[in-house]
Short mmCIF file of C-alpha atoms and ligand atoms in Angstrom, two decimals:
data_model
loop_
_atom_site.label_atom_id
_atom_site.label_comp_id
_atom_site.label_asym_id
_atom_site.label_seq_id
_atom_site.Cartn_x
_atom_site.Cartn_y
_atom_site.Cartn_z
CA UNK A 176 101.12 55.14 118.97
CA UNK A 177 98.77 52.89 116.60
CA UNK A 178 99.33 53.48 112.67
CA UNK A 179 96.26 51.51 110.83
CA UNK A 180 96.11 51.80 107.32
CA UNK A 181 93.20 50.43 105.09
CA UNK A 182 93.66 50.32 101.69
CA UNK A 183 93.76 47.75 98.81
CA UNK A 184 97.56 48.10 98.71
CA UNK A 185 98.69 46.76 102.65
CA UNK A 186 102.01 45.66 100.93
CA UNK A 187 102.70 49.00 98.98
CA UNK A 188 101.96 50.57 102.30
CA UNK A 189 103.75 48.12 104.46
CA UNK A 190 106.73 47.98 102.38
CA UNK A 191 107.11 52.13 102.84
CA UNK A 192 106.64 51.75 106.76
CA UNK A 193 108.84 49.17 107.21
CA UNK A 194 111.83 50.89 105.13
CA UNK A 195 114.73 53.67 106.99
CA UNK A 196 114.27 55.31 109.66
CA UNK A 197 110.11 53.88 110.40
CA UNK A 198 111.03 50.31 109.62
CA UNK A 199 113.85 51.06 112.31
CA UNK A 200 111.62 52.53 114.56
CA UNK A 201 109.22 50.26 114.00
CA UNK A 202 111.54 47.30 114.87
CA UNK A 203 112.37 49.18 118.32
CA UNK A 204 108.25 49.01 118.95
CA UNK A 205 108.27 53.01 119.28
CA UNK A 206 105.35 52.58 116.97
CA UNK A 207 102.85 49.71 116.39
CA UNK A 208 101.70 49.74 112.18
CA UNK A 209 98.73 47.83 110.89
CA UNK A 210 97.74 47.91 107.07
CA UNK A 211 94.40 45.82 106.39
CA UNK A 212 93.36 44.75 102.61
CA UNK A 213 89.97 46.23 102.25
CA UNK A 214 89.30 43.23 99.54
CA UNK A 215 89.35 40.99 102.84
CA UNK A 216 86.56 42.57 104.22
CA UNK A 217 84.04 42.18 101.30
CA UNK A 218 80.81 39.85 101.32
CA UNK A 219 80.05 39.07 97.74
CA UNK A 220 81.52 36.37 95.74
CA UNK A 221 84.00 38.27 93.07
CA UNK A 222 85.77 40.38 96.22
CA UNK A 223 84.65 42.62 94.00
CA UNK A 224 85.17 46.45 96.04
CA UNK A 225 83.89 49.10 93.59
CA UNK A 226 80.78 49.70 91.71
CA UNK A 227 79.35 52.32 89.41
CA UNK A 228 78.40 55.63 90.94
CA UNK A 229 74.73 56.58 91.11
CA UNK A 230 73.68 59.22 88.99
CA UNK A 231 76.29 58.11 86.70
CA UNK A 232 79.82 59.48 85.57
CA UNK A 233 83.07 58.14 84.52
CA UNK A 234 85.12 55.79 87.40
CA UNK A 235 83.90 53.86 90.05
CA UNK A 236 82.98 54.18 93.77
CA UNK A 237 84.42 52.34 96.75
CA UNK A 238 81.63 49.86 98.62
CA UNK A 239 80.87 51.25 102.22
CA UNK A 240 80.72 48.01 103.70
CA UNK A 241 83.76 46.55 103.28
CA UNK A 242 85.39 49.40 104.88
CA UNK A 243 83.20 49.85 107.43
CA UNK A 244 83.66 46.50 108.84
CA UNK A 245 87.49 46.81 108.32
CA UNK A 246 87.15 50.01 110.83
CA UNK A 247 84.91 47.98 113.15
CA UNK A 248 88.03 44.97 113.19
CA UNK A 249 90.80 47.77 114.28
CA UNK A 250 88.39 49.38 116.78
CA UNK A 251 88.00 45.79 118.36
CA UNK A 252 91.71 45.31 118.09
CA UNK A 253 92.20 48.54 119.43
CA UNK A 254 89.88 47.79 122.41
CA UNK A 255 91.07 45.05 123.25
CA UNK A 256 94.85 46.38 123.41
CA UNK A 257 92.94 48.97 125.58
CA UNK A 258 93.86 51.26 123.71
CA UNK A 259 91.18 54.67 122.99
CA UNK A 260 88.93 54.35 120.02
CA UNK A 261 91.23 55.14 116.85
CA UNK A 262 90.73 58.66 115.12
CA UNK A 263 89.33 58.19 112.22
CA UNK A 264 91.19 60.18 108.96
CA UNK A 265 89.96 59.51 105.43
CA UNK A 266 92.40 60.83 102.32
CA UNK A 267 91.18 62.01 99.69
CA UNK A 268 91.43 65.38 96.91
CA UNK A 269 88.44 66.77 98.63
CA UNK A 270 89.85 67.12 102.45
CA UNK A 271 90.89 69.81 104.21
CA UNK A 272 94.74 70.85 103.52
CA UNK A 273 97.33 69.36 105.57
CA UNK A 274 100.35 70.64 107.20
CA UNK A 275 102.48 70.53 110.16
CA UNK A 276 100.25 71.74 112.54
CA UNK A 277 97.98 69.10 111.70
CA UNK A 278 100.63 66.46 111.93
CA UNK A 279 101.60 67.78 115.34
CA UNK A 280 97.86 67.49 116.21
CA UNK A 281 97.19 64.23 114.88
CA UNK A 282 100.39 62.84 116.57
CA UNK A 283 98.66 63.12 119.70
CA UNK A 284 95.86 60.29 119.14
CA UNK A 285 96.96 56.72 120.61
CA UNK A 286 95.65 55.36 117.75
CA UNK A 287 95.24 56.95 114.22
CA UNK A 288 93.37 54.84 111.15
CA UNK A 289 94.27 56.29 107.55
CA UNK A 290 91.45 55.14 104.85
CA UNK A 291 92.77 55.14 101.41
CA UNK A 292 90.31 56.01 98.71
CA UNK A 293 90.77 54.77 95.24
CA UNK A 294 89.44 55.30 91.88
CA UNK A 295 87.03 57.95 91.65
CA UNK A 296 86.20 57.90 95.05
CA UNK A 297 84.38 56.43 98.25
CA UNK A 298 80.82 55.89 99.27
CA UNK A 299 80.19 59.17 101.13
CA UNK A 300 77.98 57.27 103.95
CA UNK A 301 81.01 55.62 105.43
CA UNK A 302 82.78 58.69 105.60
CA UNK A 303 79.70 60.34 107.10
CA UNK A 304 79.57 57.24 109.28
CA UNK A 305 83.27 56.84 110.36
CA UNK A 306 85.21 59.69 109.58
CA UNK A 307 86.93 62.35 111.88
CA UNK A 308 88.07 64.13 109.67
CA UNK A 309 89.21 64.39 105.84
CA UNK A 310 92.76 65.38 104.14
CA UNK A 311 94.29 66.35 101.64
CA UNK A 312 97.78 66.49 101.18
CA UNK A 313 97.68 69.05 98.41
CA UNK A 314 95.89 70.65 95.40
CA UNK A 315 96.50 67.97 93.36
CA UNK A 316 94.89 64.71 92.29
CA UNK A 317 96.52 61.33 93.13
CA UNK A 318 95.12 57.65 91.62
CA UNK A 319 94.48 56.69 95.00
CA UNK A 320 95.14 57.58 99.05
CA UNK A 321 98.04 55.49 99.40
CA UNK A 322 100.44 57.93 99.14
CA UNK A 323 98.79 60.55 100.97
CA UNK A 324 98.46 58.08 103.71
CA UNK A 325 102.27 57.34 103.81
CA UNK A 326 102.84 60.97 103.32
CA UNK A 327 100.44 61.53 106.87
CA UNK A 328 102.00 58.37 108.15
CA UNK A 329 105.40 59.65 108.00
CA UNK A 330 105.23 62.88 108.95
CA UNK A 331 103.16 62.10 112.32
CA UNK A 332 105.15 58.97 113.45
CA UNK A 333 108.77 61.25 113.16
CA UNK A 334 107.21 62.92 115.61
CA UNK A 335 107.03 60.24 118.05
CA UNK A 336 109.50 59.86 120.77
CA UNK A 337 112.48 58.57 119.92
CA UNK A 338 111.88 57.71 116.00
CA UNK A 339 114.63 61.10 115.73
CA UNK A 340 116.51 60.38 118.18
CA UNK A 341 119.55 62.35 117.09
CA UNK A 342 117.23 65.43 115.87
CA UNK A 343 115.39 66.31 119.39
CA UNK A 344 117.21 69.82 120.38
CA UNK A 345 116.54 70.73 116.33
CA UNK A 346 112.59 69.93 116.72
CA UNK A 347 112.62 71.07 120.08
CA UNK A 348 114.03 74.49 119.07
CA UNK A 349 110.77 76.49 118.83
CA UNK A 350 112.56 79.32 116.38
CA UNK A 351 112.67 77.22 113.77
CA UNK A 352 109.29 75.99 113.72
CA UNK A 353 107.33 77.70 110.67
CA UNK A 354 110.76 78.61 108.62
CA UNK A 355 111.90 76.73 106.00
CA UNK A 356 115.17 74.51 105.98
CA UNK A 357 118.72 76.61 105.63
CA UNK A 358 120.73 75.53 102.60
CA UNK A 359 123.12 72.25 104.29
CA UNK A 360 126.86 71.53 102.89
CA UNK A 361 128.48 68.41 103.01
CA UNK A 362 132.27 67.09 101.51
CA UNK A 363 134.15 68.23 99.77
CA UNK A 364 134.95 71.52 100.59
CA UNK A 365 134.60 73.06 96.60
CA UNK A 366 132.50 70.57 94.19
CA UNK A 367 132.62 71.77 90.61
CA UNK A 368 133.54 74.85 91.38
CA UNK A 369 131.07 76.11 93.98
CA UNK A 370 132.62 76.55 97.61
CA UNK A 371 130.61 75.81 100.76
CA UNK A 372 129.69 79.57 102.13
CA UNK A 373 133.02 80.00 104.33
CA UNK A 374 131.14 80.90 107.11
CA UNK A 375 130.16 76.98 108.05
CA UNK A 376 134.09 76.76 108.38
CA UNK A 377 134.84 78.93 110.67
CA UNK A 378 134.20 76.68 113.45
CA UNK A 379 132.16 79.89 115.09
CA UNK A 380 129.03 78.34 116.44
CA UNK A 381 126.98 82.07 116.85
CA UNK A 382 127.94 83.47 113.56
CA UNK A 383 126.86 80.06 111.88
CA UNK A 384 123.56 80.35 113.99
CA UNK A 385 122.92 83.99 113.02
CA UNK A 386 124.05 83.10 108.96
CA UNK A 387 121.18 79.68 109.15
CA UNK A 388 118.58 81.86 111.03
CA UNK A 389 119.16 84.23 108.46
CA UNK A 390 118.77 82.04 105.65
CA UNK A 391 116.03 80.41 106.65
CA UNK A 392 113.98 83.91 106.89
CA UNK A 393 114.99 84.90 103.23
CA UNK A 394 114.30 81.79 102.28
CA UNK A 395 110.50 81.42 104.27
CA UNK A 396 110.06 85.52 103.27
CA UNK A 397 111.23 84.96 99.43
CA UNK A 398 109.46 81.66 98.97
CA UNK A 399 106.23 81.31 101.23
CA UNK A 400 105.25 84.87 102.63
CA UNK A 401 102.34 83.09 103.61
CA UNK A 402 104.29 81.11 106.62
CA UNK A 403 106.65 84.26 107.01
CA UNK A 404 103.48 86.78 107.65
CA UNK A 405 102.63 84.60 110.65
CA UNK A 406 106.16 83.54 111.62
CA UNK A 407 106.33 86.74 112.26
CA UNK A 408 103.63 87.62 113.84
CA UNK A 409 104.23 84.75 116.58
CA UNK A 410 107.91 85.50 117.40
CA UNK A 411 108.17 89.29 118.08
CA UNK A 412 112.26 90.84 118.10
CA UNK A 413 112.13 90.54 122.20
CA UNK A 414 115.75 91.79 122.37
CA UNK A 415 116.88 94.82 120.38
CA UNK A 416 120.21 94.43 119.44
CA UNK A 417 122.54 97.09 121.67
CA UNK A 418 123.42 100.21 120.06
CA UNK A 419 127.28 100.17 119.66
CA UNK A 420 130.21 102.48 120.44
CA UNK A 421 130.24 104.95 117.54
CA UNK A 422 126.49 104.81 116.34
CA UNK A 423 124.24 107.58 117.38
CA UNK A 424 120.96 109.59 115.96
CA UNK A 425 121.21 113.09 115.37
CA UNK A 426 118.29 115.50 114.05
CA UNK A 427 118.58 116.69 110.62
CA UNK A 428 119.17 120.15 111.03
CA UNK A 429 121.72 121.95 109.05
CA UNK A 430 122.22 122.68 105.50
CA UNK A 431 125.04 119.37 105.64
CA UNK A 432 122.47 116.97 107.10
CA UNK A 433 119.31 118.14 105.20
CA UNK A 434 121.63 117.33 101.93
CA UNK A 435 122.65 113.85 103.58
CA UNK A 436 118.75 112.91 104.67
CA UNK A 437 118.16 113.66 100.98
CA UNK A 438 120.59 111.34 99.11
CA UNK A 439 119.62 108.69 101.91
CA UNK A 440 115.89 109.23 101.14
CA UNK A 441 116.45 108.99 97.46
CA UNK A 442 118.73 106.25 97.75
CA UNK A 443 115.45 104.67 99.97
CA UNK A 444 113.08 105.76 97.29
CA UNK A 445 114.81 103.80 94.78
CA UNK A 446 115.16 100.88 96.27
CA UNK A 447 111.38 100.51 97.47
CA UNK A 448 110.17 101.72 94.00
CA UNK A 449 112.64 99.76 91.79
CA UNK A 450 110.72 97.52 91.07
CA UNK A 451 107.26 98.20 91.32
CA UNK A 452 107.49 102.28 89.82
CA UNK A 453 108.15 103.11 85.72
CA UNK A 454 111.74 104.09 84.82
CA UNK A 455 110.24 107.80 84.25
CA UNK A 456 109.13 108.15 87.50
CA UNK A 457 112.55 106.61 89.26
CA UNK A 458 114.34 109.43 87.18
CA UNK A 459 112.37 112.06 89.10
CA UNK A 460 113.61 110.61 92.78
CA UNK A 461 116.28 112.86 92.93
CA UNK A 462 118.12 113.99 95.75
CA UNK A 463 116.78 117.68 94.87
CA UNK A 464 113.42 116.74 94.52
CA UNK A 465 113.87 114.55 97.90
CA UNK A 466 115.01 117.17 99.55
CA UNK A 467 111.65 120.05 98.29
CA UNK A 468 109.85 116.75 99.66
CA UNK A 469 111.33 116.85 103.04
CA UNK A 470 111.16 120.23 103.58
CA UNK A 471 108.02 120.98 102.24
CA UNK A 472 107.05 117.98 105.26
CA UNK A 473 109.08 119.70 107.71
CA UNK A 474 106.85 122.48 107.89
CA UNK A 475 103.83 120.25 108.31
CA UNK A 476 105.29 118.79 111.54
CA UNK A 477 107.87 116.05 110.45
CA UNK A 478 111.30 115.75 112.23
CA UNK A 479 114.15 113.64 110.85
CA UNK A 480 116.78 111.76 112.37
CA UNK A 481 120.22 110.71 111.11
CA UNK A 482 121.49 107.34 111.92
CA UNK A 483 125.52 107.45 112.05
CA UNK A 484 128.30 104.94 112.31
CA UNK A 485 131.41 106.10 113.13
CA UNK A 486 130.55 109.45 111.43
CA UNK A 487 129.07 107.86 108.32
CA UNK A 488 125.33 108.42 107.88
CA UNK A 489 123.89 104.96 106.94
CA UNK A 490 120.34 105.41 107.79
CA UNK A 491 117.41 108.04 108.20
CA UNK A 492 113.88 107.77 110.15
CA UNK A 493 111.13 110.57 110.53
CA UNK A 494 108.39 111.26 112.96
CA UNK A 495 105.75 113.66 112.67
CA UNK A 496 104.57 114.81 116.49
CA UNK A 497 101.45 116.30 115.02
CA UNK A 498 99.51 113.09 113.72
CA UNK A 499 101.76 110.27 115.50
CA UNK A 500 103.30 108.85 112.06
CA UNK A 501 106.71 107.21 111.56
CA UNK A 502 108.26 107.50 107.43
CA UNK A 503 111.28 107.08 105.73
CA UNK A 504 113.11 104.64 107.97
CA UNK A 505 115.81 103.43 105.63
CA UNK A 506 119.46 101.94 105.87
CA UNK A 507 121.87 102.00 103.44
CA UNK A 508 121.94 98.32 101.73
CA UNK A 509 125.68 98.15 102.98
CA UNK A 510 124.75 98.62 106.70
CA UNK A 511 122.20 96.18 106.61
CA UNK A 512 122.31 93.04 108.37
CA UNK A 513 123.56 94.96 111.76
CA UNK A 514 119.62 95.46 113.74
CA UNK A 515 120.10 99.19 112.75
CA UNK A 516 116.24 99.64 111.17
CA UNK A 517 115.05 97.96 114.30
CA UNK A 518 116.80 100.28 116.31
CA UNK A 519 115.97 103.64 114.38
CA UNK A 520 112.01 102.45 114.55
CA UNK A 521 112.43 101.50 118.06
CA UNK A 522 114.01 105.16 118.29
CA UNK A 523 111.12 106.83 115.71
CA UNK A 524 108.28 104.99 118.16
CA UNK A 525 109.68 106.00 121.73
CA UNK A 526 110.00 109.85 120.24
CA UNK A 527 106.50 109.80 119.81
CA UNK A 528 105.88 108.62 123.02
CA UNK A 529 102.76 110.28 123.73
CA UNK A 530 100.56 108.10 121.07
CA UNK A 531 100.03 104.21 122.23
CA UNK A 532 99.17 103.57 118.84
CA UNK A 533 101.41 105.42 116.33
CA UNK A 534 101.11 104.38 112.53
CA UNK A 535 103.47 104.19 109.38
CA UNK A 536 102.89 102.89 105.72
CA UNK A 537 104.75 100.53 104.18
CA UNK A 538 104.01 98.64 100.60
CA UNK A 539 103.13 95.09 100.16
CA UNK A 540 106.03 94.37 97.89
CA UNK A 541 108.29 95.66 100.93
CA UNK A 542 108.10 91.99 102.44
CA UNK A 543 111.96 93.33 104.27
CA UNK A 544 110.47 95.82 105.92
CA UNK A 545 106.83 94.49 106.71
CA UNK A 546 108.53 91.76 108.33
CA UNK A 547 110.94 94.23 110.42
CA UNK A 548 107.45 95.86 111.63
CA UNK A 549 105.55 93.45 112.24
CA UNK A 550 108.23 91.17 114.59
CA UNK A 551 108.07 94.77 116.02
CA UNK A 552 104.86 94.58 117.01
CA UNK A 553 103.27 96.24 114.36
CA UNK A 554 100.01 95.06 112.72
CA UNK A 555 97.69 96.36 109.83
CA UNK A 556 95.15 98.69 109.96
CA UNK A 557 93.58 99.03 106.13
CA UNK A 558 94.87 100.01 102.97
CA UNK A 559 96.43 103.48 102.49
CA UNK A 560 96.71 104.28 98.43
CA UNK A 561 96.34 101.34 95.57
CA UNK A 562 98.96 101.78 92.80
CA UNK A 563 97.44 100.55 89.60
CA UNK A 564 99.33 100.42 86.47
CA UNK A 565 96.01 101.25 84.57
CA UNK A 566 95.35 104.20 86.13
CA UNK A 567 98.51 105.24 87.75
CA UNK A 568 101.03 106.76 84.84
CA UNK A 569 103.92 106.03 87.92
CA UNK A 570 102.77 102.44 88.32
CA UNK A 571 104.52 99.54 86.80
CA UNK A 572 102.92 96.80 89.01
CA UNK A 573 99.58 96.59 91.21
CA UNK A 574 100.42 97.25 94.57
CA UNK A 575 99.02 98.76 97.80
CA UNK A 576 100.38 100.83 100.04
CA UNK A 577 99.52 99.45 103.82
CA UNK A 578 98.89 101.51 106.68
CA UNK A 579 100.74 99.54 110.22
CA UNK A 580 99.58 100.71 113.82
CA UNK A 581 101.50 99.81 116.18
CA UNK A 582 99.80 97.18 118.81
CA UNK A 583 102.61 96.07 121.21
CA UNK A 584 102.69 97.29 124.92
N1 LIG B 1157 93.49 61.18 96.92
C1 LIG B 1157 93.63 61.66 95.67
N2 LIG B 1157 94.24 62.84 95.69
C2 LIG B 1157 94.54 63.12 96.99
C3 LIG B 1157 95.16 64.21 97.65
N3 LIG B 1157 95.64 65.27 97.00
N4 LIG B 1157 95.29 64.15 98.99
C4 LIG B 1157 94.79 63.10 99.68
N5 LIG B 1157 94.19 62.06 99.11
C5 LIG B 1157 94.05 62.05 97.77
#
């Protein structure tokens, strides 16, 4: 691949590709990088590379022209390497966003040109004229493209063969891509006090795996549900994990259970409404009132499952056969961790076998459990109830309550 950058900083810009792991790359020839001085390029006497913008304002505008023939000097360079015709990227605030997809995308060109805007900005006809395409590396304002530039720069040409050597099975491994990093540990073993997690030292390569993996999905979930939703959404749970020796599901049905489904579904209540619900209206979740709830739902068609480990109830699910809805799937925060919720809704979904499209609710400040559903295959279908604080007495934060169909085969 062919770097050009055209700025009126080539050293700045050289400087950064020629440093670490680029600059060693870029010694090996796995990538060729050319910064041009746009001052080069100019035609009047001064060099002089900005003027006033029309219709006036504060700052001052890049020329077209010298840029435009520094484009036309790497397109003949790049001919006559016989190379294709560069693709053509212009930085600046107003661009469209960038990310990794977009470095993956642009790491794919044979030749890539990165125009660096300064001041206030650039003559909009050469961008018209030459551009592919505009970025912006974030919702901010810089003094000038060069560091977007490097920022594009880098992130494309550590995607080129060999510039990571030692990295390829990490990029490679397709579940990471679209999580955020796990926490690393290096020596010594307890700095200032704080221990590495003692997992990492166990020397057990598949519990280390699961720990990272699960890490990085608190982390992406916690942090950015934006990349979580769709991380998600684009690597379903393929493999349940097996039920073991000692767990089974057993329908609430005597006076023992229907006191047991209560405390769980209280204990369930609580924890979804902690912290969007007013104390007075947490006080009222108890495991009597639970259980008037789940009677009062058995006799409109609901059925309720108990999900046991060795004897110990750790987790409820219903299912109403009337209208094809799944509630209540909760597991006790100490059996969490073990696949049980995606067993019990696998369980809750295959009872009501005869609807292709069952349906549950969930609310948007459940990101544990709307993630759960919708790696299961679950996707939304519209907004079931709004809880507004200024019109809701139970309400201590805006939320809505999201009604998930199920869409998998
Ligand atoms: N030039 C100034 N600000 C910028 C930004 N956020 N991204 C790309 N180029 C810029």
């Amino acid at each position: 691949m062919r770097i050009d950058i055209v700025t009126l900083f080539p050293e700045l810009c050289d400087s950064f590709l020629s440093a670490s792991i680029l600059g060693r790359a870029r010694a090996k020839n796995l990538f060729e990088a050319h910064c041009h001085q746009i001052r080069d390029y100019t035609t009047n006497k001064q060099k002089q590379t900005d003027d006033y913008p029309y219709g006036g304002g504060c700052g001052m505008v890049l020329y077209a022209q010298p840029i435009a023939d520094c484009l036309r000097e790497v397109q003949r360079q790049c001919a006559e390497q016989g190379r294709a015709k560069p693709h053509v990227v212009f930085l600046t605030a107003a661009g469209h966003p960038y990310n990794e997809e977009a470095a993956k995308r642009l790491a794919q060109y044979e030749a890539v040109t990165l125009v660096c805007g300064h001041y206030e900005g650039i003559d909009e006809r050469v961008i018209e004229a030459f551009g592919d395409e505009e970025i912006s590396i974030g919702d901010y304002v810089l003094t000038g493209g060069e560091l977007a530039s490097l920022v594009v720069a880098d992130s494309v040409l550590r995607l080129q063969p060999g510039v990571l050597a030692e990295e390829k099975g990490y990029q490679e491994e397709s579940y990471w891509d679209g999580l955020l990093e796990y926490p690393q540990y290096t020596r010594p073993e307890v700095w200032e006090g704080r221990a590495v997690p003692s997992v990492l030292l166990t020397g057990d390569h598949q519990k280390i795996d699961a720990w990272r993996g699960q890490q990085s999905r608190t982390r992406t979930r916690l942090r950015r549900p934006d990349l979580y939703e769709h991380w998600c959404d684009t690597h379903p749970l393929t493999e349940l994990p097996k039920w073991k020796r000692g767990e089974n599901m057993r329908l609430v049905k005597t006076e023992e259970q229907w006191d047991v489904a209560a405390r769980l579904f209280a204990e369930g209540r609580h924890d979804v409404c902690k912290d969007v619900c007013t104390p007075l209206y947490l006080d009222t979740l108890t495991p009597e009132h639970c259980r008037e709830e789940l009677q009062s739902e058995r006799q409109n068609g609901w059925a309720f499952y108990l999900h046991s480990t060795k004897n110990e109830a750790d987790g409820m699910v219903g299912v109403c056969h009337k209208t094809g809805q799944i509630s209540h799937l909760f597991v006790t925060s100490e059996a969490r961790g073990r696949g049980i919720g995606s067993k019990m809704l696998d369980f809750a979904r295959k009872k009501l076998a005869e609807y292709e499209h069952p349906t549950l609710t969930v609310l948007d400040t459940n990101t544990r459990a709307l993630a759960l559903y919708r790696r299961m295959g679950w996707r939304p279908a519209g907004v079931e109830a709004v809880y507004d604080p200024a019109d809701d007495p139970t309400a201590a934060v805006y939320c809505q309550e999201l009604k998930l169909r199920y869409e998998a085969q």
